[in-house]
Coordinates of C-alpha atoms in Angstrom, one line a residue:
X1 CA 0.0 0.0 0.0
X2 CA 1.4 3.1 -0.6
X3 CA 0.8 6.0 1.5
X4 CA 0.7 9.7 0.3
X5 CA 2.5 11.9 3.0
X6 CA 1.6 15.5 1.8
X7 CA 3.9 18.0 3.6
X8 CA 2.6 20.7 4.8
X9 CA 3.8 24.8 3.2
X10 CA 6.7 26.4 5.3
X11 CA 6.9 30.0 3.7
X12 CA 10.6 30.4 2.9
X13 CA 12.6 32.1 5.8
X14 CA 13.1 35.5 3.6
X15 CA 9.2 35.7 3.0
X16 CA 8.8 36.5 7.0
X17 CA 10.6 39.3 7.2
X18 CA 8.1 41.0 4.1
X19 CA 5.1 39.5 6.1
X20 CA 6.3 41.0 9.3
X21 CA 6.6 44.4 7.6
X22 CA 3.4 44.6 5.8
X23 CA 1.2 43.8 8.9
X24 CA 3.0 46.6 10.7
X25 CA 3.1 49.0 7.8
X26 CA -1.1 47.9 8.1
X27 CA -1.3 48.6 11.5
X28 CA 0.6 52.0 11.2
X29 CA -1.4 52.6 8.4
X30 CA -4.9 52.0 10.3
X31 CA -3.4 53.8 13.1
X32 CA -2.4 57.0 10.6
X33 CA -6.0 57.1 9.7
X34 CA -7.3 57.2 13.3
X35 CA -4.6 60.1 14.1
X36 CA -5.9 61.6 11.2
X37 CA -9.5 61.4 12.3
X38 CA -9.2 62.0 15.7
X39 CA -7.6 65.4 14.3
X40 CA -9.8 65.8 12.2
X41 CA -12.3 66.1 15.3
X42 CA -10.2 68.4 17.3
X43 CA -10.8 70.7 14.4
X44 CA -14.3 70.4 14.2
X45 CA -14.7 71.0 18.0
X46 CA -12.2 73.9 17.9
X47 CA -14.6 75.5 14.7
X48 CA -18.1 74.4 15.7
X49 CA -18.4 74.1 19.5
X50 CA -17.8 77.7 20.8
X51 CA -20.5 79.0 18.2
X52 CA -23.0 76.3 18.2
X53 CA -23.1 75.0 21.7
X54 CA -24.0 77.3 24.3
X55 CA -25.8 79.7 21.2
X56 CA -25.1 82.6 23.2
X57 CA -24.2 85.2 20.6
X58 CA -23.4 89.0 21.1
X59 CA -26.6 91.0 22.0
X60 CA -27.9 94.5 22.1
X61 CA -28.8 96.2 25.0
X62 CA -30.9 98.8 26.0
X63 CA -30.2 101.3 28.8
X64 CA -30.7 99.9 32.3
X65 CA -33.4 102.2 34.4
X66 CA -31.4 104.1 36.9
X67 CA -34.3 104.9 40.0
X68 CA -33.7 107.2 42.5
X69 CA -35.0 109.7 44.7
X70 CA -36.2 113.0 42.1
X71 CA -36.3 110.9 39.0
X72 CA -39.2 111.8 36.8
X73 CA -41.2 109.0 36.5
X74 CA -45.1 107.9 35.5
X75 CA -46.0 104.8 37.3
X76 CA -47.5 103.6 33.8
X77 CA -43.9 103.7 32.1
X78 CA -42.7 101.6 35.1
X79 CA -44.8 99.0 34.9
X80 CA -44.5 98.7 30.9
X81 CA -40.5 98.5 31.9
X82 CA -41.7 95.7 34.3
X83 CA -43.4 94.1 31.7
X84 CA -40.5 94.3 29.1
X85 CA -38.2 93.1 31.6
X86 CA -41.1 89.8 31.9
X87 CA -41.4 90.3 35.5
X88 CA -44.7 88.8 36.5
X89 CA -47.2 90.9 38.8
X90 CA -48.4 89.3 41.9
X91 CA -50.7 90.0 44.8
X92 CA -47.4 89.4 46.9
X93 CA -44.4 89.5 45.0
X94 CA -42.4 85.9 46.6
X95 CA -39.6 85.0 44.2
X96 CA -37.0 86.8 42.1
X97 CA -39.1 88.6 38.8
X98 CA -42.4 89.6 40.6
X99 CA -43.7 92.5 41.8
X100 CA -46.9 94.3 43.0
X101 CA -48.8 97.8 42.1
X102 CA -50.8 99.3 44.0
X103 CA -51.6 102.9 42.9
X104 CA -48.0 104.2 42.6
X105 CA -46.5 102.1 45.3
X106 CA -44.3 99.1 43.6
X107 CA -42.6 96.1 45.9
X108 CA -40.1 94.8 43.4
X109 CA -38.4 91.4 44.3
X110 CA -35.5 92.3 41.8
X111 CA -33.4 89.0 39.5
X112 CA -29.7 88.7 40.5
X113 CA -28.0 91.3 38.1
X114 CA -26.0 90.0 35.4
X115 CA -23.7 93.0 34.6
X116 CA -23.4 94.7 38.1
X117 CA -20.0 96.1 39.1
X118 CA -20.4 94.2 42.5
X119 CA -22.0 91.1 42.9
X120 CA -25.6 91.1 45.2
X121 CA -28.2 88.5 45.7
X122 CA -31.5 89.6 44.5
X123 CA -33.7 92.2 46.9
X124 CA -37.0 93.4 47.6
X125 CA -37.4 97.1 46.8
X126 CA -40.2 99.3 47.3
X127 CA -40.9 102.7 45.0
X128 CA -43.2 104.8 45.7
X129 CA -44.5 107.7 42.6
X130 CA -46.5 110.8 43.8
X131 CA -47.5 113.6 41.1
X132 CA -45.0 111.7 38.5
X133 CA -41.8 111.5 40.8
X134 CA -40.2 109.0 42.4
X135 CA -40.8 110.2 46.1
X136 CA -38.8 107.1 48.2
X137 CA -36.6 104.1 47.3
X138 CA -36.2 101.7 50.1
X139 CA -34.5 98.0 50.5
X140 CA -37.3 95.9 52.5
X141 CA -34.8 93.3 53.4
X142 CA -32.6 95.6 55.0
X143 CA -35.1 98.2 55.8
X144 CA -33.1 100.8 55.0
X145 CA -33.5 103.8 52.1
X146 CA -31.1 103.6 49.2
X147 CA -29.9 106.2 47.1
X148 CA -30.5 104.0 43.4
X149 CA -31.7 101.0 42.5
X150 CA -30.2 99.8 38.9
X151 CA -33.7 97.8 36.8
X152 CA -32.0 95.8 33.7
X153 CA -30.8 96.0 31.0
X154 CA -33.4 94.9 28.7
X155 CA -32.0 92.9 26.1
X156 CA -33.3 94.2 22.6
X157 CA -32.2 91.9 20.1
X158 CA -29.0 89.3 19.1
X159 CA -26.1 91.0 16.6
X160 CA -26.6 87.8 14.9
X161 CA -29.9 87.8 13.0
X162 CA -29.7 84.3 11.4
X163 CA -30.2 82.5 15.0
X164 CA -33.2 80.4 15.6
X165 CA -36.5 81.9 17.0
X166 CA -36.9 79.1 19.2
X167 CA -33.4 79.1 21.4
X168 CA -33.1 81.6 24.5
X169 CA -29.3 80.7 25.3
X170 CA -28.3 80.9 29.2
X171 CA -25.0 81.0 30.8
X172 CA -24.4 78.0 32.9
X173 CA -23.7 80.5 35.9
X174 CA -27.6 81.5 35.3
X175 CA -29.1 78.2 35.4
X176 CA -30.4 77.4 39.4
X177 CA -28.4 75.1 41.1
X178 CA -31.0 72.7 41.8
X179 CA -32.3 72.1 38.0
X180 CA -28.7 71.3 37.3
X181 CA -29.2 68.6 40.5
X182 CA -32.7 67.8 38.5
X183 CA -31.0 67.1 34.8
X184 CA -27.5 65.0 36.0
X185 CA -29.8 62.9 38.4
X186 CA -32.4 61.7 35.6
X187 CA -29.9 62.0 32.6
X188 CA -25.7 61.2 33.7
X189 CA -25.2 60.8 37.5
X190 CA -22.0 60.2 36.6
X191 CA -21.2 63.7 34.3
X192 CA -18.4 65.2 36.4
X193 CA -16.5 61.8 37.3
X194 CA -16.3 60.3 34.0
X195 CA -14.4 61.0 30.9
X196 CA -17.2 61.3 28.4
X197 CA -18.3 57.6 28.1
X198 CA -19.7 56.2 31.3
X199 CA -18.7 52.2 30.9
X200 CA -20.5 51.4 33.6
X201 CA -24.0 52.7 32.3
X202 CA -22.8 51.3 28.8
X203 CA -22.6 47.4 30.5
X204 CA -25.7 48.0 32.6
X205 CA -28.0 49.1 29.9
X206 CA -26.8 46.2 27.7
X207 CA -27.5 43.6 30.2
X208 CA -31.2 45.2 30.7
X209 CA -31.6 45.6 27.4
X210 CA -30.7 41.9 26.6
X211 CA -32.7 40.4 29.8
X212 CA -35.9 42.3 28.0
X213 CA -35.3 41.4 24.9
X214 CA -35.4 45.0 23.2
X215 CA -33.9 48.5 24.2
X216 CA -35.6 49.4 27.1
X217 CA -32.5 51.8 28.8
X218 CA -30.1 53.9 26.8
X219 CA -26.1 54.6 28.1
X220 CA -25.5 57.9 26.1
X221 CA -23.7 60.7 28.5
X222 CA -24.3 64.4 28.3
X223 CA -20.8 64.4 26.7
X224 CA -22.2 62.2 23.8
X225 CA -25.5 63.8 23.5
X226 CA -23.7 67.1 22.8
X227 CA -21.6 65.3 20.3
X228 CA -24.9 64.0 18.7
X229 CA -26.4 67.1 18.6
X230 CA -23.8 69.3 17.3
X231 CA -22.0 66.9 15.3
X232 CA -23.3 63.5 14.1
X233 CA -27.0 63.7 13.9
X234 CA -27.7 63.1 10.1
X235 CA -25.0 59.7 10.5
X236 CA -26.2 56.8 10.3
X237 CA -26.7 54.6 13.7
X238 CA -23.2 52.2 13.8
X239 CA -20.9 55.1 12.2
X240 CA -22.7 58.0 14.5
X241 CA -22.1 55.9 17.6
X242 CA -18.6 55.0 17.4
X243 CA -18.4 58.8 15.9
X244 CA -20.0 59.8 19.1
X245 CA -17.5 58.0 21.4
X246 CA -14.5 60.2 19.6
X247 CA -15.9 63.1 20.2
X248 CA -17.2 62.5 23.4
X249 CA -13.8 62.0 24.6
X250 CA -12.1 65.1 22.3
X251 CA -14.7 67.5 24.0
X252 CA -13.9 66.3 27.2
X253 CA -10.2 66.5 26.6
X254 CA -10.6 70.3 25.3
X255 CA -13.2 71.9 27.2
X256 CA -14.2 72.0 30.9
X257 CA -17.3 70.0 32.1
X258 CA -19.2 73.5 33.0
X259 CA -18.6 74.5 28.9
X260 CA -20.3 70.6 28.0
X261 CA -23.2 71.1 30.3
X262 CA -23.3 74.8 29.0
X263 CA -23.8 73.4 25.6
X264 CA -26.2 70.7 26.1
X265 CA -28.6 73.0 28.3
X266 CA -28.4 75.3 25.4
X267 CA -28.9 72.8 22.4
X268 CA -31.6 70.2 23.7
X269 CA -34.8 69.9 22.0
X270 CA -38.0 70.4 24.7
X271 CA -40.7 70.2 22.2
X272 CA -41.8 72.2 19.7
X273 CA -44.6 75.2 19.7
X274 CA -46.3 77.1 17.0
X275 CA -43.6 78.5 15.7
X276 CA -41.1 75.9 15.3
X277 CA -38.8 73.6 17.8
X278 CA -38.1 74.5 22.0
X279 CA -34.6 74.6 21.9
X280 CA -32.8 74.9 25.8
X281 CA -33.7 74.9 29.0
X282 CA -33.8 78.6 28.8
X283 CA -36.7 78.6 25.5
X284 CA -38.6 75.8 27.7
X285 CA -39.1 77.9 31.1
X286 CA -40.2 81.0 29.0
X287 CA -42.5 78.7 26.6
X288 CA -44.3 76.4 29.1
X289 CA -44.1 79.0 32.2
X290 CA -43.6 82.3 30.9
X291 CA -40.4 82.1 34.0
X292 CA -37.1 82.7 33.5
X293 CA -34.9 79.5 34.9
X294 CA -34.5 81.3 38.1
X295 CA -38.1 81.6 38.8
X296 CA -39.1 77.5 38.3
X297 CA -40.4 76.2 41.3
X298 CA -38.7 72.3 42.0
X299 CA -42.5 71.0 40.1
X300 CA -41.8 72.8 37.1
X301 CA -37.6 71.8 36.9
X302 CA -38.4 68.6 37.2
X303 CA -41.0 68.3 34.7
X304 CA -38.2 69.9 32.2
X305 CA -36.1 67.5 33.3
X306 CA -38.7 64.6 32.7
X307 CA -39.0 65.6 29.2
X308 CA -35.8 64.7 28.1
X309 CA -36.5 61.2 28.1
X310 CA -39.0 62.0 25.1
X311 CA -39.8 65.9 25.0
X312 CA -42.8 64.8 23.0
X313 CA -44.2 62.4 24.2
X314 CA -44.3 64.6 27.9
X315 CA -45.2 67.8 26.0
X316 CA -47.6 69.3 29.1
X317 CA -49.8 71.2 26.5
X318 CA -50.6 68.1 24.3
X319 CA -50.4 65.4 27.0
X320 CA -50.8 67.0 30.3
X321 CA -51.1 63.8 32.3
X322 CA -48.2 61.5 31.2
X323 CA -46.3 65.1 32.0
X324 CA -47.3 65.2 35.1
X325 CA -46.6 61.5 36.1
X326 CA -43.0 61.9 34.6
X327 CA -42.7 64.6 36.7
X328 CA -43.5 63.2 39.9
X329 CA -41.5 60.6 39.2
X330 CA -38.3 62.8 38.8
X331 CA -39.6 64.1 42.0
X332 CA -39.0 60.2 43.4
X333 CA -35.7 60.1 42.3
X334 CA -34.7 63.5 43.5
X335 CA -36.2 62.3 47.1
X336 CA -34.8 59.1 46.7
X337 CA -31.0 60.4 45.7
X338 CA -31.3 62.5 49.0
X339 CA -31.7 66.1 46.4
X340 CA -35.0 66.9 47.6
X341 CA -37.0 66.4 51.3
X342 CA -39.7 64.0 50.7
X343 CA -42.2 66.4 52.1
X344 CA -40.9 68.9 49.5
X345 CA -41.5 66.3 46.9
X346 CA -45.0 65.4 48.5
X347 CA -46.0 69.5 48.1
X348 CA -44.7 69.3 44.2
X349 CA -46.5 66.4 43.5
X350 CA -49.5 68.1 44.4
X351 CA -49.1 71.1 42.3
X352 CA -50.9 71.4 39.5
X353 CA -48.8 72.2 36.2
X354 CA -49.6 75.2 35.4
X355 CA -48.6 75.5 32.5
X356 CA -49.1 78.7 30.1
X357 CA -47.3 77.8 26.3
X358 CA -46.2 81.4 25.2
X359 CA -44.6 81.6 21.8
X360 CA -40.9 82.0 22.1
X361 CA -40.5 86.2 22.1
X362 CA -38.7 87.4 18.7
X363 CA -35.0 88.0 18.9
X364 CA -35.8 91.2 17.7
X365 CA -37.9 93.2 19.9
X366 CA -37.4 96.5 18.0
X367 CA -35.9 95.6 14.8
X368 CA -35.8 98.8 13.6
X369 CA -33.5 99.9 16.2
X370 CA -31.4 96.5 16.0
X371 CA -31.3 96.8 12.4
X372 CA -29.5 100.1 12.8
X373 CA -26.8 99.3 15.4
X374 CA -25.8 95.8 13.1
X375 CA -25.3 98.2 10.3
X376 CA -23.4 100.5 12.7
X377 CA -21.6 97.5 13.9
X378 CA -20.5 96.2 10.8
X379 CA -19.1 98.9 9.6
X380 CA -16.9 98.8 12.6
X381 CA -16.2 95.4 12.7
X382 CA -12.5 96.0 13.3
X383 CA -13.1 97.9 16.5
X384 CA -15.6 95.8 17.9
X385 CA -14.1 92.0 19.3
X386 CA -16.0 88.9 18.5
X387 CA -18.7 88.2 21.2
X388 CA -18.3 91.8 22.6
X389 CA -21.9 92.5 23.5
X390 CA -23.3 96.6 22.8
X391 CA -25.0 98.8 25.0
X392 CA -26.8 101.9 23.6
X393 CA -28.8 104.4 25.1
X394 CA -32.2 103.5 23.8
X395 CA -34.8 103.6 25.8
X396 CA -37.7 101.1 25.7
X397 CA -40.4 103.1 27.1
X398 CA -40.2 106.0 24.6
X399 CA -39.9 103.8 21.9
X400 CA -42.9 102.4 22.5
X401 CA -44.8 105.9 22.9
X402 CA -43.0 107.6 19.5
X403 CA -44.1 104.3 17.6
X404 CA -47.3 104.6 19.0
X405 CA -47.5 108.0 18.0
X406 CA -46.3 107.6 14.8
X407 CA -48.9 105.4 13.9
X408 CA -51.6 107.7 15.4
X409 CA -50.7 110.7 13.5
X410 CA -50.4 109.1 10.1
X411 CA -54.4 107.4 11.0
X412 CA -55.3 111.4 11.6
X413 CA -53.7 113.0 8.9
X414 CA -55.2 110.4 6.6
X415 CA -58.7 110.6 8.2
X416 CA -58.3 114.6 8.3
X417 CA -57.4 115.0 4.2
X418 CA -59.5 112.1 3.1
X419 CA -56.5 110.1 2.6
X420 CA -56.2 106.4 1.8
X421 CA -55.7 104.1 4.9
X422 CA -51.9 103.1 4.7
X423 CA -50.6 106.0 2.3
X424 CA -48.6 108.4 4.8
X425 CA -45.7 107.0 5.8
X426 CA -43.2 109.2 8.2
X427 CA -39.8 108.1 9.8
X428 CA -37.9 109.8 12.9
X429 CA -35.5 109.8 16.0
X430 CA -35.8 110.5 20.1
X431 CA -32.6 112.5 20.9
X432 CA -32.2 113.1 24.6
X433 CA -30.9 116.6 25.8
X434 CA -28.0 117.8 25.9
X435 CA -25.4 114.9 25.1
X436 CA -28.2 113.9 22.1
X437 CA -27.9 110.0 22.5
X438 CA -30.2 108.3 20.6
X439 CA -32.9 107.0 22.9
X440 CA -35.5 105.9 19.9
X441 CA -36.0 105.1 16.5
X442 CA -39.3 105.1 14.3
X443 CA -38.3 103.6 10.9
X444 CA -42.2 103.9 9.5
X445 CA -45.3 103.3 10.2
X446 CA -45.6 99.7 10.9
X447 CA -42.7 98.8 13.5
X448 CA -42.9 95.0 12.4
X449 CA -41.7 96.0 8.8
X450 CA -38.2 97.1 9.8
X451 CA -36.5 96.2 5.8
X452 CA -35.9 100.1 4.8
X453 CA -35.3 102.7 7.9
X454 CA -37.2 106.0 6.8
X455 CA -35.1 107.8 9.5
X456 CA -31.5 107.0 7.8
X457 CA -32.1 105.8 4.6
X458 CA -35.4 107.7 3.2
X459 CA -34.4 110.8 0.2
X460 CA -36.2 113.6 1.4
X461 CA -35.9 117.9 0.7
X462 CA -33.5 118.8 2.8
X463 CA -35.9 121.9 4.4
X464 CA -35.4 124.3 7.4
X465 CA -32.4 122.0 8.3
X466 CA -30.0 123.7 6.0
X467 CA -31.0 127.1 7.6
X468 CA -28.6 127.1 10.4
X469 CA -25.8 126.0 7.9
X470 CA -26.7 129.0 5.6
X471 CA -26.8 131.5 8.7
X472 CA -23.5 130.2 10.0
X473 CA -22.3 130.9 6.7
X474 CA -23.4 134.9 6.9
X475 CA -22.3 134.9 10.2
X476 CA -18.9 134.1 9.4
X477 CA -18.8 136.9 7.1
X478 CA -19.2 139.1 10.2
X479 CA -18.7 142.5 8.3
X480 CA -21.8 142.4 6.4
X481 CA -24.1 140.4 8.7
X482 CA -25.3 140.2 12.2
X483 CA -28.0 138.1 14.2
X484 CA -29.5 141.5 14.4
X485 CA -29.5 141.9 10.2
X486 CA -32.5 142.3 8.3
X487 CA -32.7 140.0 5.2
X488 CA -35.3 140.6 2.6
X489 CA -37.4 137.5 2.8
X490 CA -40.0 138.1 -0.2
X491 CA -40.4 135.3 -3.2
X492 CA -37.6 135.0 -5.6
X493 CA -38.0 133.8 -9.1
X494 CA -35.4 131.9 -11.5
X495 CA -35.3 131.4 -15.2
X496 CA -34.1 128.0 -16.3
X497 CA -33.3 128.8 -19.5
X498 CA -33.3 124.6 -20.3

């Protein structure tokens, strides 16, 4: 019998060294291409993060209302500056952004400023107007009189026009303490110890979600919801995850935790109202509550919180009771994490919602104006930094009135010559004496149409405005006129002989 012995291939010993080199040239090759993308990230984070994370762009500022003793002041204007300022009006003013009227007596409980030289906690302050002047100023916590009390600024619009109507950005030094408590307790309990991926949530949420069969418990961090939001969000599933991951980890190597919470507060979608998404906590308290963050009782932060797990599914205008549940049950775990006294807990749960959807405010509140300082702005882009925010001198109240007036007198002169309705239009400015700042601006009739500025940008006869440049003129030709010359003032008649 014969017996075929086949031998098995031994690669000659002068092949190994070429194998040897091409799997390391592959593996420096794959590891080239991960350098490559994880710089490739870096970028991205460096361009797109600042900008689009936190939203909050440059804005334009009214003046703040300076109150003292003497000032001339109608109790109507201050409560329309309370109203701009969306400080609510209450029997007893009891939180930060209330106050009460009664006749010309106002108890303000005054918001922690945001641009004050010297830091203060907010305060209760009591103004009193007789015959249309502030008569007493007095700090009710202290109770003591104070020489002024400082009410704003009112922000007036963003220096970036293009932004979304639906985002209210916030500075992470602005959001209450205890809604942060609310958001890492129901979303990442873990966001200041880990390093952008939590492991531990990723192994516990696979093990749940394989004992149920189906996804019942996600392990995304706020890290990598950030990264999802700003970054990956049209990617597909697989590619986006992993993508995710990276970034996750860049964006905690570059930025602090406060800038990654910053961004996600700012970036998170709460639901959507008529006009388009609820983007940030910030856009959510004014929508739902008409509050600023500040104001939000524990009820209404955690039922913000709650509607992260599905903002639409917990929308309290279109389903008020699975809203409510979710948010007693972020109640429970704020209890149950030792965040929140059970009996505190017990007196939220029994709160109604109270909920009042307001459509997000414009970014513009007086375009006309805002139009006019971007243009102002932009020509001096050189001068003003990037971010730098402006202040002018305009001043909300008399806006108001000159607009309103405006709009009057046109209706009357229209009515008065038989006019047609709409066919006047008329254009002016509110110069305050003696510096002449600029304290107003009427660009035309309607203050919602703010595309061409009849005050700077209408062609008009120039009229009595040239006179004092002609009589400085005579003047300086002091020989042959005086301010006490007599000019001959009858008509005067020129041929054109065209």
């Amino acid at each position: 019998m014969v017996v075929e012995i086949t031998k098995r291939f031994y690669p000659p010993k002068r092949i190994l060294p070429i194998i040897y080199l091409l799997l390391c040239l592959a593996l420096l090759t794959g590891a080239g291409k991960f350098a490559f993308y994880i710089r490739d990230l870096s970028r991205l984070a460096d361009e797109r993060f600042p900008v689009q994370s936190s939203g909050l762009s440059p804005c334009i500022y009214a003046r703040p209302l300076v109150i003292h003793p003497g000032l001339d002041l109608l109790p109507e204007d201050l409560a329309l500056e309370l109203d701009f300022l969306e400080f609510q009006k209450k029997d007893v003013p009891d939180r930060p952004g209330s106050y009460s009227r009664t006749g010309g007596t106002f108890v303000l409980y005054d918001r922690k400023p945001v641009f004050a030289d010297e830091p203060r906690q907010p305060s209760r302050v009591r103004v009193k107007i007789r015959n249309q002047q502030v008569t007493s100023l007095s700090d009710l916590d202290f109770g003591r009189s104070m020489r002024r009390f400082v009410l704003g600024p009112l922000k007036i619009g963003d220096l970036d026009p293009t932004g979304e109507a639906g985002r209210d950005p916030v500075s992470i030094e602005a959001v209450p303490e205890p809604l942060i408590l609310s958001i890492l307790a129901v979303e990442d309990r873990r966001f200041y110890s880990h390093g952008g991926v939590d492991f531990s949530a990723v192994f516990r949420s696979l093990a749940a979600n394989v004992r149920e069969g189906h996804i019942v418990q996600g392990a995304s961090t706020i890290t990598q919801q950030v990264a999802k939001i700003l970054f990956f969000s049209g990617e597909d599933a697989f590619k986006r995850k992993m993508s995710e991951w990276l970034m996750a980890w860049v964006l905690e190597w570059k930025f602090t935790k406060d800038e990654i919470l910053e961004a996600y507060l700012n970036s998170v979608y709460l639901g959507r109202s008529k006009l388009g998404p609820v983007i940030g906590f910030g856009a959510a308290g004014r929508y739902y509550f008409g509050k600023n963050l500040a104001e939000l009782d524990w009820g209404e932060m955690a039922l913000l919180s709650g509607m992260l797990k599905a903002p639409s599914g917990y929308d309290p205008v279109r389903n008020a009771e699975r809203a409510k549940a979710r948010r007693d049950q972020v109640l429970a775990i704020l209890a149950e994490q030792g965040l929140l006294r059970s009996e505190e807990a017990a007196s939220a749960k029994k709160a109604k919602l109270h909920v009042v959807p307001n459509a997000p405010a414009p970014r513009d509140r007086f375009p006309v104006f805002s139009r006019f300082i971007r243009g102002i702005v932009d020509d001096k882009k050189s001068a003003v930094g990037q971010g730098t925010d402006v202040f002018t001198f305009m001043d909300p109240v008399v806006q108001v009135r000159a607009q309103a007036a405006a709009t009057a007198g046109l209706a009357f002169l229209e009515a008065r010559r038989l006019l047609e309705k709409g066919s006047l239009e008329t254009g002016g400015v509110v110069l305050s004496l003696p510096r002449g700042e600029l304290i107003a601006m009427v660009g035309g009739r309607d203050p919602g149409r703010p595309w061409f500025n009849r005050a700077v940008s209408a062609r008009r006869q120039v009229g009595s405005l040239i006179k004092p440049a002609v009589f400085l003129a005579a003047l300086e030709d002091s020989p042959n006129y005086l301010l006490m010359t007599r000019l001959d003032d009858s008509a005067v008649r020129i041929e054109n002989k065209d």
